[in-house]
Amino acid sequence: MAKKYKSYNSKITVALLINDEGVLREVNEIINKHYPSGMKGDSYIQIVGRWTDFTLGLKAIGDFKPTITIIGVCIKDDTGVASLARRVADLLPDTCIFVIGAEKDPDIILKVMRAGCKEFLTSPLESPILEGINRVGESIEFKSRGGSSIIGVATFKGGSGASVLSLNLAVALKLLNHKDTLLVDGCIGGGDIALYLNIKHKYTLRDVMQNLNRLDTTLLSGYSVEHSSGVDVIPSLGFMEHLKEVSSDLFKDKGAVQFLFDFLKTEYSYIVIDVGHVVSPDTIDVLKLMDATLLVMTLDIASINNTKEGLLAVEKAGFLEKTHLVVNRYDKRYAKGLTAISVDDVVKTLGMPVLCTIPNDYFTVVECVNLGLVAVTDKRKSVLAGGFLDLAELVSKEIVGTSVSQKD
């Protein structure tokens, strides 16, 4: 039997949209049995509405804004239940949707997850319901303590150094905060994170996306590789593998991507995703799902022009306030010449501040890439390492909003 979720702080409300009277009664009894009103020491869990008529339920449920919505369809109708889940998700983006199914059919599970479902429950229902409530409660508590954050790293001009920045940022966040950290290589066109870190791997992000219907902690740990820094890494496809398939298809299903992000946030405090060169609207849509995006650029006309145009797309998509500029390969010795472009010029041209500048240290970068080293741990006295550590501290304090426990 699953343990009940216990908390002194969280209030969890539940709505039931179940068109089978027997199942509705069973779910109602399970929740009331384990969470009777006024029970001291348990989270306050209240059923705010019960509907067997989906039309009436959908009209009324918006007024209650439940933490959890449990959906049950008495016949095996994956299209109908997925459609209902999607309507609930559109109406209540913040509710956690549980779907009760007759059997664990992978096709049905994938359809409802893509529609916005967080938990798929099968009979006997008692343990799955308690476990689902437990996960929701723990997620609420986790967020109240600072939560977890997904940080996207992207660039509108290839060759700007976004991948090297991503891996050093992830390791620096781990080093400074001592919290579970994941680095995901999400580069479309073939990522190089695994190569730069000199790690051997069997699985890639594609394997994760293709197995969302059975993703759990154990499976995720099998798909990721632990780097010597303590950061877990999910590699991208190799370049030749990308030539065989359209890798951007991995990001076309926004429901699946959102499901993955929600799951990763229950496992890690920091998730750094190297998106690399933004090449399609799908990439913009994925960046919108992240908690923050670092746009990497350099002080040259092409990079500034591309970034300016890219920011228009970001603004149109509605996440400009979550986007931050990082100037890479900055060398103040060359920023004072008559023809040089300064950080102030960037600020004036793009109309937004620069979060951080990363010093230009070409030889350290080349040495690290060729030898599978990480600047912040293996070249800690370099100006490059100092720049990455400064960026990680800014991300921790100003973007994520957590305190840095130690800067070694």
mmCIF file of C-alpha atoms in Angstrom:
data_model
loop_
_atom_site.group_PDB
_atom_site.id
_atom_site.type_symbol
_atom_site.label_atom_id
_atom_site.label_comp_id
_atom_site.label_asym_id
_atom_site.label_seq_id
_atom_site.Cartn_x
_atom_site.Cartn_y
_atom_site.Cartn_z
ATOM 1 C CA MET A 1 0.000 0.000 0.000
ATOM 2 C CA ALA A 2 1.327 3.443 -0.909
ATOM 3 C CA LYS A 3 2.027 5.893 1.876
ATOM 4 C CA LYS A 4 -0.221 8.894 2.244
ATOM 5 C CA TYR A 5 1.201 12.292 1.440
ATOM 6 C CA LYS A 6 1.666 14.271 4.664
ATOM 7 C CA SER A 7 2.245 17.988 4.931
ATOM 8 C CA TYR A 8 1.388 20.904 7.161
ATOM 9 C CA ASN A 9 1.442 23.473 4.362
ATOM 10 C CA SER A 10 -0.238 22.241 1.199
ATOM 11 C CA LYS A 11 -3.868 22.454 0.250
ATOM 12 C CA ILE A 12 -4.833 20.060 -2.519
ATOM 13 C CA THR A 13 -8.257 20.199 -4.145
ATOM 14 C CA VAL A 14 -9.607 17.410 -6.337
ATOM 15 C CA ALA A 15 -12.302 17.363 -9.019
ATOM 16 C CA LEU A 16 -13.779 14.112 -10.329
ATOM 17 C CA LEU A 17 -14.975 13.818 -13.946
ATOM 18 C CA ILE A 18 -15.990 10.152 -14.093
ATOM 19 C CA ASN A 19 -19.004 8.914 -16.053
ATOM 20 C CA ASP A 20 -19.167 5.542 -14.288
ATOM 21 C CA GLU A 21 -21.120 5.818 -11.012
ATOM 22 C CA GLY A 22 -19.320 2.840 -9.464
ATOM 23 C CA VAL A 23 -15.840 4.137 -10.262
ATOM 24 C CA LEU A 24 -16.802 7.632 -9.126
ATOM 25 C CA ARG A 25 -17.985 6.257 -5.791
ATOM 26 C CA GLU A 26 -14.816 4.149 -5.404
ATOM 27 C CA VAL A 27 -12.476 7.090 -6.032
ATOM 28 C CA ASN A 28 -14.500 9.301 -3.712
ATOM 29 C CA GLU A 29 -14.313 6.692 -0.934
ATOM 30 C CA ILE A 30 -10.559 6.155 -1.363
ATOM 31 C CA ILE A 31 -9.795 9.852 -0.955
ATOM 32 C CA ASN A 32 -12.187 10.359 1.962
ATOM 33 C CA LYS A 33 -10.905 7.205 3.678
ATOM 34 C CA HIS A 34 -7.281 8.305 3.680
ATOM 35 C CA TYR A 35 -7.842 12.045 3.949
ATOM 36 C CA PRO A 36 -10.842 12.672 6.205
ATOM 37 C CA SER A 37 -11.508 16.372 6.686
ATOM 38 C CA GLY A 38 -9.808 17.921 9.676
ATOM 39 C CA MET A 39 -7.297 15.095 10.095
ATOM 40 C CA LYS A 40 -4.344 16.644 11.902
ATOM 41 C CA GLY A 41 -0.923 16.302 10.323
ATOM 42 C CA ASP A 42 -2.223 15.430 6.868
ATOM 43 C CA SER A 43 -2.360 17.773 3.926
ATOM 44 C CA TYR A 44 -5.734 19.378 3.486
ATOM 45 C CA ILE A 45 -7.188 17.403 0.577
ATOM 46 C CA GLN A 46 -10.714 18.253 -0.424
ATOM 47 C CA ILE A 47 -12.947 16.961 -3.202
ATOM 48 C CA VAL A 48 -14.508 20.119 -4.628
ATOM 49 C CA GLY A 49 -16.719 18.585 -7.298
ATOM 50 C CA ARG A 50 -18.022 15.296 -8.713
ATOM 51 C CA TRP A 51 -19.552 14.992 -12.168
ATOM 52 C CA THR A 52 -20.729 12.047 -14.262
ATOM 53 C CA ASP A 53 -21.932 14.421 -16.980
ATOM 54 C CA PHE A 54 -18.830 15.730 -18.745
ATOM 55 C CA THR A 55 -20.639 18.684 -20.325
ATOM 56 C CA LEU A 56 -21.850 19.951 -16.949
ATOM 57 C CA GLY A 57 -18.506 19.196 -15.353
ATOM 58 C CA LEU A 58 -16.534 21.170 -17.915
ATOM 59 C CA LYS A 59 -18.843 24.153 -17.445
ATOM 60 C CA ALA A 60 -18.464 24.120 -13.669
ATOM 61 C CA ILE A 61 -14.892 22.990 -13.096
ATOM 62 C CA GLY A 62 -13.329 26.309 -14.070
ATOM 63 C CA ASP A 63 -14.808 27.971 -10.979
ATOM 64 C CA PHE A 64 -13.038 25.539 -8.643
ATOM 65 C CA LYS A 65 -9.545 25.528 -10.222
ATOM 66 C CA PRO A 66 -8.702 22.123 -8.692
ATOM 67 C CA THR A 67 -5.133 21.047 -8.017
ATOM 68 C CA ILE A 68 -5.962 17.598 -9.417
ATOM 69 C CA THR A 69 -8.624 16.559 -11.924
ATOM 70 C CA ILE A 70 -9.341 12.827 -12.144
ATOM 71 C CA ILE A 71 -10.929 11.737 -15.432
ATOM 72 C CA GLY A 72 -12.596 8.385 -15.989
ATOM 73 C CA VAL A 73 -14.401 7.079 -19.086
ATOM 74 C CA CYS A 74 -16.296 3.828 -18.614
ATOM 75 C CA ILE A 75 -15.645 2.505 -22.128
ATOM 76 C CA LYS A 76 -12.321 1.910 -23.865
ATOM 77 C CA ASP A 77 -12.252 5.098 -25.908
ATOM 78 C CA ASP A 78 -8.739 6.486 -26.147
ATOM 79 C CA THR A 79 -9.786 9.244 -28.552
ATOM 80 C CA GLY A 80 -12.598 10.412 -26.272
ATOM 81 C CA VAL A 81 -10.575 10.401 -23.063
ATOM 82 C CA ALA A 82 -7.632 12.139 -24.758
ATOM 83 C CA SER A 83 -9.982 14.784 -26.126
ATOM 84 C CA LEU A 84 -11.509 15.300 -22.677
ATOM 85 C CA ALA A 85 -8.058 15.546 -21.077
ATOM 86 C CA ARG A 86 -7.019 18.127 -23.651
ATOM 87 C CA ARG A 87 -10.136 20.224 -22.992
ATOM 88 C CA VAL A 88 -9.461 20.156 -19.257
ATOM 89 C CA ALA A 89 -5.788 21.066 -19.837
ATOM 90 C CA ASP A 90 -6.797 23.993 -22.051
ATOM 91 C CA LEU A 91 -9.353 25.168 -19.505
ATOM 92 C CA LEU A 92 -7.109 24.659 -16.456
ATOM 93 C CA PRO A 93 -3.415 24.747 -17.456
ATOM 94 C CA ASP A 94 -2.260 24.377 -13.837
ATOM 95 C CA THR A 95 -4.348 21.341 -12.877
ATOM 96 C CA CYS A 96 -2.701 17.911 -12.669
ATOM 97 C CA ILE A 97 -4.758 15.505 -14.768
ATOM 98 C CA PHE A 98 -5.116 11.864 -13.711
ATOM 99 C CA VAL A 99 -6.769 9.495 -16.203
ATOM 100 C CA ILE A 100 -8.334 6.190 -15.149
ATOM 101 C CA GLY A 101 -7.903 3.524 -17.815
ATOM 102 C CA ALA A 102 -9.122 -0.040 -18.197
ATOM 103 C CA GLU A 103 -5.651 -1.325 -19.052
ATOM 104 C CA LYS A 104 -2.105 -0.108 -19.552
ATOM 105 C CA ASP A 105 -2.198 0.174 -23.323
ATOM 106 C CA PRO A 106 0.971 2.075 -24.406
ATOM 107 C CA ASP A 107 -0.842 3.754 -27.301
ATOM 108 C CA ILE A 108 -3.614 5.057 -25.054
ATOM 109 C CA ILE A 109 -1.145 6.173 -22.388
ATOM 110 C CA LEU A 110 0.889 8.115 -24.951
ATOM 111 C CA LYS A 111 -2.230 9.778 -26.374
ATOM 112 C CA VAL A 112 -3.498 10.976 -22.997
ATOM 113 C CA MET A 113 -0.033 12.125 -21.919
ATOM 114 C CA ARG A 114 0.278 14.177 -25.064
ATOM 115 C CA ALA A 115 -3.101 15.664 -24.203
ATOM 116 C CA GLY A 116 -1.772 16.852 -20.833
ATOM 117 C CA CYS A 117 -2.266 13.871 -18.495
ATOM 118 C CA LYS A 118 0.230 13.530 -15.614
ATOM 119 C CA GLU A 119 -0.857 10.164 -14.154
ATOM 120 C CA PHE A 120 -2.444 7.095 -15.779
ATOM 121 C CA LEU A 121 -4.295 4.943 -13.235
ATOM 122 C CA THR A 122 -5.523 1.363 -13.547
ATOM 123 C CA SER A 123 -7.436 -0.939 -11.198
ATOM 124 C CA PRO A 124 -6.991 -1.572 -8.306
ATOM 125 C CA LEU A 125 -7.127 2.194 -7.855
ATOM 126 C CA GLU A 126 -6.208 2.749 -4.207
ATOM 127 C CA SER A 127 -2.404 2.624 -4.489
ATOM 128 C CA PRO A 128 -2.163 4.527 -7.808
ATOM 129 C CA ILE A 129 -4.380 7.330 -6.466
ATOM 130 C CA LEU A 130 -2.371 7.679 -3.247
ATOM 131 C CA GLU A 131 0.926 7.561 -5.147
ATOM 132 C CA GLY A 132 -0.313 10.189 -7.593
ATOM 133 C CA ILE A 133 -1.442 12.501 -4.801
ATOM 134 C CA ASN A 134 1.912 11.904 -3.121
ATOM 135 C CA ARG A 135 3.806 13.050 -6.211
ATOM 136 C CA VAL A 136 1.628 16.122 -6.654
ATOM 137 C CA GLY A 137 2.023 17.043 -2.990
ATOM 138 C CA GLU A 138 5.780 16.594 -3.054
ATOM 139 C CA SER A 139 5.969 18.714 -6.188
ATOM 140 C CA ILE A 140 4.015 21.517 -4.489
ATOM 141 C CA GLU A 141 6.258 21.360 -1.433
ATOM 142 C CA PHE A 142 9.351 21.289 -3.621
ATOM 143 C CA LYS A 143 8.248 24.400 -5.506
ATOM 144 C CA SER A 144 7.479 26.205 -2.241
ATOM 145 C CA ARG A 145 11.087 25.606 -1.170
ATOM 146 C CA GLY A 146 12.498 27.148 -4.335
ATOM 147 C CA GLY A 147 11.622 24.354 -6.699
ATOM 148 C CA SER A 148 13.538 23.378 -9.780
ATOM 149 C CA SER A 149 14.282 25.250 -12.963
ATOM 150 C CA ILE A 150 14.766 24.417 -16.607
ATOM 151 C CA ILE A 151 17.295 26.741 -18.209
ATOM 152 C CA GLY A 152 17.551 26.754 -21.975
ATOM 153 C CA VAL A 153 20.744 27.829 -23.710
ATOM 154 C CA ALA A 154 20.318 28.913 -27.319
ATOM 155 C CA THR A 155 21.797 31.121 -30.006
ATOM 156 C CA PHE A 156 20.531 32.690 -33.203
ATOM 157 C CA LYS A 157 23.940 32.324 -34.843
ATOM 158 C CA GLY A 158 25.759 29.017 -35.068
ATOM 159 C CA GLY A 159 29.299 28.822 -33.755
ATOM 160 C CA SER A 160 28.678 31.168 -30.821
ATOM 161 C CA GLY A 161 29.854 28.653 -28.232
ATOM 162 C CA ALA A 162 26.473 27.749 -26.748
ATOM 163 C CA SER A 163 27.370 24.092 -26.138
ATOM 164 C CA VAL A 164 30.604 24.831 -24.267
ATOM 165 C CA LEU A 165 28.707 27.409 -22.236
ATOM 166 C CA SER A 166 25.891 24.932 -21.494
ATOM 167 C CA LEU A 167 28.120 22.193 -20.132
ATOM 168 C CA ASN A 168 30.190 24.595 -18.035
ATOM 169 C CA LEU A 169 27.034 26.248 -16.696
ATOM 170 C CA ALA A 170 25.596 22.880 -15.650
ATOM 171 C CA VAL A 171 28.800 21.840 -13.882
ATOM 172 C CA ALA A 172 29.132 25.273 -12.250
ATOM 173 C CA LEU A 173 25.546 25.116 -10.935
ATOM 174 C CA LYS A 174 26.302 21.707 -9.445
ATOM 175 C CA LEU A 175 29.549 23.001 -7.942
ATOM 176 C CA LEU A 176 28.009 26.114 -6.406
ATOM 177 C CA ASN A 177 24.691 24.743 -5.177
ATOM 178 C CA HIS A 178 25.406 21.042 -4.500
ATOM 179 C CA LYS A 179 22.025 20.071 -5.976
ATOM 180 C CA ASP A 180 20.998 17.410 -8.489
ATOM 181 C CA THR A 181 21.728 18.775 -11.957
ATOM 182 C CA LEU A 182 20.913 17.448 -15.427
ATOM 183 C CA LEU A 183 22.438 18.523 -18.739
ATOM 184 C CA VAL A 184 20.383 17.722 -21.847
ATOM 185 C CA ASP A 185 21.820 18.002 -25.343
ATOM 186 C CA GLY A 186 18.827 19.143 -27.359
ATOM 187 C CA CYS A 187 20.718 20.454 -30.372
ATOM 188 C CA ILE A 188 18.914 19.893 -33.644
ATOM 189 C CA GLY A 189 21.404 18.805 -36.271
ATOM 190 C CA GLY A 190 23.677 16.776 -34.031
ATOM 191 C CA GLY A 191 24.914 17.843 -30.613
ATOM 192 C CA ASP A 192 28.479 17.606 -29.345
ATOM 193 C CA ILE A 193 28.036 17.569 -25.563
ATOM 194 C CA ALA A 194 28.951 13.880 -25.212
ATOM 195 C CA LEU A 195 32.008 14.421 -27.410
ATOM 196 C CA TYR A 196 33.143 17.489 -25.464
ATOM 197 C CA LEU A 197 32.769 15.636 -22.155
ATOM 198 C CA ASN A 198 34.351 12.460 -23.529
ATOM 199 C CA ILE A 199 31.517 10.271 -22.270
ATOM 200 C CA LYS A 200 30.408 6.990 -23.792
ATOM 201 C CA HIS A 201 26.682 6.483 -24.145
ATOM 202 C CA LYS A 202 24.185 4.018 -25.517
ATOM 203 C CA TYR A 203 21.018 6.112 -25.397
ATOM 204 C CA THR A 204 20.055 9.608 -26.506
ATOM 205 C CA LEU A 205 17.273 12.140 -26.093
ATOM 206 C CA ARG A 206 15.382 10.346 -28.854
ATOM 207 C CA ASP A 207 15.122 7.218 -26.677
ATOM 208 C CA VAL A 208 13.699 9.294 -23.835
ATOM 209 C CA MET A 209 11.103 10.944 -26.072
ATOM 210 C CA GLN A 210 10.073 7.621 -27.607
ATOM 211 C CA ASN A 211 9.472 6.017 -24.206
ATOM 212 C CA LEU A 212 7.593 8.726 -22.321
ATOM 213 C CA ASN A 213 4.718 6.341 -21.671
ATOM 214 C CA ARG A 214 6.889 4.302 -19.282
ATOM 215 C CA LEU A 215 9.305 6.971 -18.071
ATOM 216 C CA ASP A 216 10.178 6.761 -14.393
ATOM 217 C CA THR A 217 13.206 7.394 -12.185
ATOM 218 C CA THR A 218 14.812 4.051 -12.998
ATOM 219 C CA LEU A 219 14.367 4.371 -16.759
ATOM 220 C CA LEU A 220 15.657 7.953 -16.743
ATOM 221 C CA SER A 221 18.792 6.923 -14.867
ATOM 222 C CA GLY A 222 19.375 4.253 -17.511
ATOM 223 C CA TYR A 223 19.115 6.772 -20.330
ATOM 224 C CA SER A 224 21.410 9.342 -18.701
ATOM 225 C CA VAL A 225 25.149 9.174 -18.057
ATOM 226 C CA GLU A 226 26.757 10.521 -14.887
ATOM 227 C CA HIS A 227 29.744 12.751 -15.600
ATOM 228 C CA SER A 228 32.672 12.836 -13.180
ATOM 229 C CA SER A 229 31.454 16.248 -11.965
ATOM 230 C CA GLY A 230 28.255 14.642 -10.660
ATOM 231 C CA VAL A 231 26.120 16.142 -13.424
ATOM 232 C CA ASP A 232 23.846 13.688 -15.260
ATOM 233 C CA VAL A 233 23.876 13.996 -19.050
ATOM 234 C CA ILE A 234 21.338 13.024 -21.713
ATOM 235 C CA PRO A 235 23.217 13.134 -25.038
ATOM 236 C CA SER A 236 21.856 14.092 -28.434
ATOM 237 C CA LEU A 237 21.952 12.024 -31.593
ATOM 238 C CA GLY A 238 25.239 11.938 -33.460
ATOM 239 C CA PHE A 239 25.587 13.955 -36.649
ATOM 240 C CA MET A 240 25.173 10.986 -38.998
ATOM 241 C CA GLU A 241 22.110 9.785 -37.099
ATOM 242 C CA HIS A 242 20.578 13.224 -37.561
ATOM 243 C CA LEU A 243 21.069 12.940 -41.308
ATOM 244 C CA LYS A 244 18.894 9.816 -41.293
ATOM 245 C CA GLU A 245 15.900 11.451 -39.637
ATOM 246 C CA VAL A 246 14.343 14.828 -39.066
ATOM 247 C CA SER A 247 15.460 15.469 -35.522
ATOM 248 C CA SER A 248 13.215 18.500 -35.136
ATOM 249 C CA ASP A 249 10.328 16.015 -34.977
ATOM 250 C CA LEU A 250 11.450 15.368 -31.396
ATOM 251 C CA PHE A 251 10.172 18.833 -30.513
ATOM 252 C CA LYS A 252 7.001 18.957 -32.620
ATOM 253 C CA ASP A 253 4.786 17.381 -29.968
ATOM 254 C CA LYS A 254 4.562 20.164 -27.376
ATOM 255 C CA GLY A 255 2.443 18.058 -25.038
ATOM 256 C CA ALA A 256 5.136 15.385 -24.939
ATOM 257 C CA VAL A 257 7.867 17.979 -24.367
ATOM 258 C CA GLN A 258 5.882 19.570 -21.531
ATOM 259 C CA PHE A 259 5.342 16.142 -19.974
ATOM 260 C CA LEU A 260 9.090 15.459 -20.130
ATOM 261 C CA PHE A 261 9.930 18.834 -18.594
ATOM 262 C CA ASP A 262 7.437 18.319 -15.764
ATOM 263 C CA PHE A 263 8.925 14.911 -15.020
ATOM 264 C CA LEU A 264 12.522 16.141 -15.096
ATOM 265 C CA LYS A 265 11.629 18.862 -12.587
ATOM 266 C CA THR A 266 10.571 16.198 -10.098
ATOM 267 C CA GLU A 267 14.013 14.584 -10.387
ATOM 268 C CA TYR A 268 16.442 17.528 -10.567
ATOM 269 C CA SER A 269 16.879 21.006 -9.111
ATOM 270 C CA TYR A 270 18.625 22.328 -12.206
ATOM 271 C CA ILE A 271 18.036 21.180 -15.775
ATOM 272 C CA VAL A 272 20.229 22.872 -18.386
ATOM 273 C CA ILE A 273 19.120 22.206 -21.962
ATOM 274 C CA ASP A 274 21.500 23.038 -24.782
ATOM 275 C CA VAL A 275 19.145 23.920 -27.617
ATOM 276 C CA GLY A 276 21.988 25.284 -29.718
ATOM 277 C CA HIS A 277 21.270 27.154 -32.940
ATOM 278 C CA VAL A 278 17.599 28.146 -33.186
ATOM 279 C CA VAL A 279 16.581 26.971 -36.650
ATOM 280 C CA SER A 280 12.799 26.519 -36.561
ATOM 281 C CA PRO A 281 9.554 27.736 -34.957
ATOM 282 C CA ASP A 282 9.452 24.423 -33.066
ATOM 283 C CA THR A 283 12.622 25.435 -31.230
ATOM 284 C CA ILE A 284 11.045 28.752 -30.247
ATOM 285 C CA ASP A 285 7.993 26.894 -28.937
ATOM 286 C CA VAL A 286 10.205 24.607 -26.841
ATOM 287 C CA LEU A 287 12.142 27.553 -25.391
ATOM 288 C CA LYS A 288 8.818 29.063 -24.329
ATOM 289 C CA LEU A 289 8.193 26.021 -22.108
ATOM 290 C CA MET A 290 11.399 26.622 -20.141
ATOM 291 C CA ASP A 291 11.715 28.704 -16.992
ATOM 292 C CA ALA A 292 14.495 30.844 -18.444
ATOM 293 C CA THR A 293 16.445 31.125 -21.676
ATOM 294 C CA LEU A 294 20.023 32.315 -22.065
ATOM 295 C CA LEU A 295 20.642 33.697 -25.552
ATOM 296 C CA VAL A 296 24.325 33.406 -26.396
ATOM 297 C CA MET A 297 25.824 35.955 -28.789
ATOM 298 C CA THR A 298 29.168 37.458 -29.730
ATOM 299 C CA LEU A 299 30.204 41.042 -30.466
ATOM 300 C CA ASP A 300 29.989 40.956 -34.249
ATOM 301 C CA ILE A 301 27.498 42.359 -36.739
ATOM 302 C CA ALA A 302 26.121 38.992 -37.868
ATOM 303 C CA SER A 303 25.469 37.775 -34.333
ATOM 304 C CA ILE A 304 23.867 41.049 -33.268
ATOM 305 C CA ASN A 305 21.659 41.176 -36.367
ATOM 306 C CA ASN A 306 20.516 37.562 -35.982
ATOM 307 C CA THR A 307 19.860 38.065 -32.280
ATOM 308 C CA LYS A 308 17.837 41.213 -32.969
ATOM 309 C CA GLU A 309 15.629 39.351 -35.447
ATOM 310 C CA GLY A 310 15.389 36.360 -33.135
ATOM 311 C CA LEU A 311 14.258 38.518 -30.232
ATOM 312 C CA LEU A 312 11.296 39.650 -32.332
ATOM 313 C CA ALA A 313 10.218 36.003 -32.574
ATOM 314 C CA VAL A 314 10.778 35.564 -28.842
ATOM 315 C CA GLU A 315 8.680 38.649 -28.089
ATOM 316 C CA LYS A 316 5.916 37.456 -30.409
ATOM 317 C CA ALA A 317 5.931 34.060 -28.667
ATOM 318 C CA GLY A 318 5.516 35.838 -25.330
ATOM 319 C CA PHE A 319 8.571 34.913 -23.268
ATOM 320 C CA LEU A 320 10.854 37.928 -23.684
ATOM 321 C CA GLU A 321 10.754 38.565 -19.923
ATOM 322 C CA LYS A 322 12.271 35.105 -19.340
ATOM 323 C CA THR A 323 15.065 35.676 -21.865
ATOM 324 C CA HIS A 324 18.555 36.896 -20.952
ATOM 325 C CA LEU A 325 21.512 37.895 -23.112
ATOM 326 C CA VAL A 326 24.976 36.441 -22.573
ATOM 327 C CA VAL A 327 27.911 37.837 -24.545
ATOM 328 C CA ASN A 328 30.447 35.097 -25.204
ATOM 329 C CA ARG A 329 34.134 35.484 -26.163
ATOM 330 C CA TYR A 330 34.271 38.991 -24.763
ATOM 331 C CA ASP A 331 37.692 40.662 -24.870
ATOM 332 C CA LYS A 332 37.773 44.139 -23.377
ATOM 333 C CA ARG A 333 41.118 44.823 -25.059
ATOM 334 C CA TYR A 334 39.364 44.931 -28.423
ATOM 335 C CA ALA A 335 36.199 46.618 -27.185
ATOM 336 C CA LYS A 336 37.849 50.047 -27.080
ATOM 337 C CA GLY A 337 38.887 50.384 -30.730
ATOM 338 C CA LEU A 338 37.230 52.863 -33.053
ATOM 339 C CA THR A 339 35.556 50.099 -35.077
ATOM 340 C CA ALA A 340 34.855 47.802 -32.140
ATOM 341 C CA ILE A 341 31.377 46.927 -30.900
ATOM 342 C CA SER A 342 30.866 47.368 -27.164
ATOM 343 C CA VAL A 343 28.415 45.817 -24.727
ATOM 344 C CA ASP A 344 26.750 49.243 -24.490
ATOM 345 C CA ASP A 345 26.213 49.146 -28.252
ATOM 346 C CA VAL A 346 24.504 45.764 -27.877
ATOM 347 C CA VAL A 347 22.248 47.075 -25.115
ATOM 348 C CA LYS A 348 21.235 50.097 -27.213
ATOM 349 C CA THR A 349 20.694 48.070 -30.378
ATOM 350 C CA LEU A 350 18.750 45.204 -28.817
ATOM 351 C CA GLY A 351 16.950 47.233 -26.175
ATOM 352 C CA MET A 352 17.673 44.867 -23.315
ATOM 353 C CA PRO A 353 20.484 44.391 -20.793
ATOM 354 C CA VAL A 354 23.307 41.891 -20.991
ATOM 355 C CA LEU A 355 23.211 39.478 -18.066
ATOM 356 C CA CYS A 356 26.841 38.410 -18.248
ATOM 357 C CA THR A 357 29.969 38.469 -20.384
ATOM 358 C CA ILE A 358 32.149 35.378 -20.774
ATOM 359 C CA PRO A 359 35.852 36.177 -21.379
ATOM 360 C CA ASN A 360 37.515 35.172 -24.623
ATOM 361 C CA ASP A 361 39.959 32.357 -23.808
ATOM 362 C CA TYR A 362 40.406 30.461 -27.051
ATOM 363 C CA PHE A 363 43.282 28.219 -26.033
ATOM 364 C CA THR A 364 41.569 27.049 -22.837
ATOM 365 C CA VAL A 365 38.409 26.204 -24.792
ATOM 366 C CA VAL A 366 40.324 24.221 -27.413
ATOM 367 C CA GLU A 367 42.317 22.342 -24.780
ATOM 368 C CA CYS A 368 39.180 21.447 -22.828
ATOM 369 C CA VAL A 369 37.276 20.309 -25.919
ATOM 370 C CA ASN A 370 40.158 18.213 -27.235
ATOM 371 C CA LEU A 371 40.876 16.542 -23.894
ATOM 372 C CA GLY A 372 37.314 16.157 -22.607
ATOM 373 C CA LEU A 373 37.854 18.659 -19.794
ATOM 374 C CA VAL A 374 35.502 21.158 -18.149
ATOM 375 C CA ALA A 375 36.899 24.628 -17.538
ATOM 376 C CA VAL A 376 35.169 25.242 -14.198
ATOM 377 C CA THR A 377 36.644 22.081 -12.659
ATOM 378 C CA ASP A 378 39.774 21.310 -14.675
ATOM 379 C CA LYS A 379 40.959 24.865 -15.469
ATOM 380 C CA ARG A 380 39.649 26.648 -12.419
ATOM 381 C CA LYS A 381 42.269 29.393 -12.406
ATOM 382 C CA SER A 382 41.484 30.440 -15.969
ATOM 383 C CA VAL A 383 39.531 33.602 -16.748
ATOM 384 C CA LEU A 384 37.112 31.385 -18.664
ATOM 385 C CA ALA A 385 36.257 29.353 -15.564
ATOM 386 C CA GLY A 386 35.728 32.573 -13.626
ATOM 387 C CA GLY A 387 33.277 33.790 -16.255
ATOM 388 C CA PHE A 388 31.249 30.584 -16.178
ATOM 389 C CA LEU A 389 31.154 30.586 -12.363
ATOM 390 C CA ASP A 390 29.970 34.210 -12.400
ATOM 391 C CA LEU A 391 27.220 33.246 -14.849
ATOM 392 C CA ALA A 392 26.139 30.310 -12.667
ATOM 393 C CA GLU A 393 25.970 32.578 -9.643
ATOM 394 C CA LEU A 394 23.844 35.098 -11.542
ATOM 395 C CA VAL A 395 21.541 32.326 -12.757
ATOM 396 C CA SER A 396 21.211 30.978 -9.209
ATOM 397 C CA LYS A 397 20.527 34.312 -7.530
ATOM 398 C CA GLU A 398 18.806 36.495 -10.106
ATOM 399 C CA ILE A 399 17.040 34.062 -12.432
ATOM 400 C CA VAL A 400 16.293 30.971 -10.362
ATOM 401 C CA GLY A 401 16.187 32.827 -7.060
ATOM 402 C CA THR A 402 18.158 30.411 -4.875
ATOM 403 C CA SER A 403 21.075 31.154 -2.611
ATOM 404 C CA VAL A 404 24.528 29.959 -3.538
ATOM 405 C CA SER A 405 25.836 27.781 -0.747
ATOM 406 C CA GLN A 406 29.491 27.782 -1.620
ATOM 407 C CA LYS A 407 31.846 29.118 -4.223
ATOM 408 C CA ASP A 408 34.952 27.007 -4.081
#
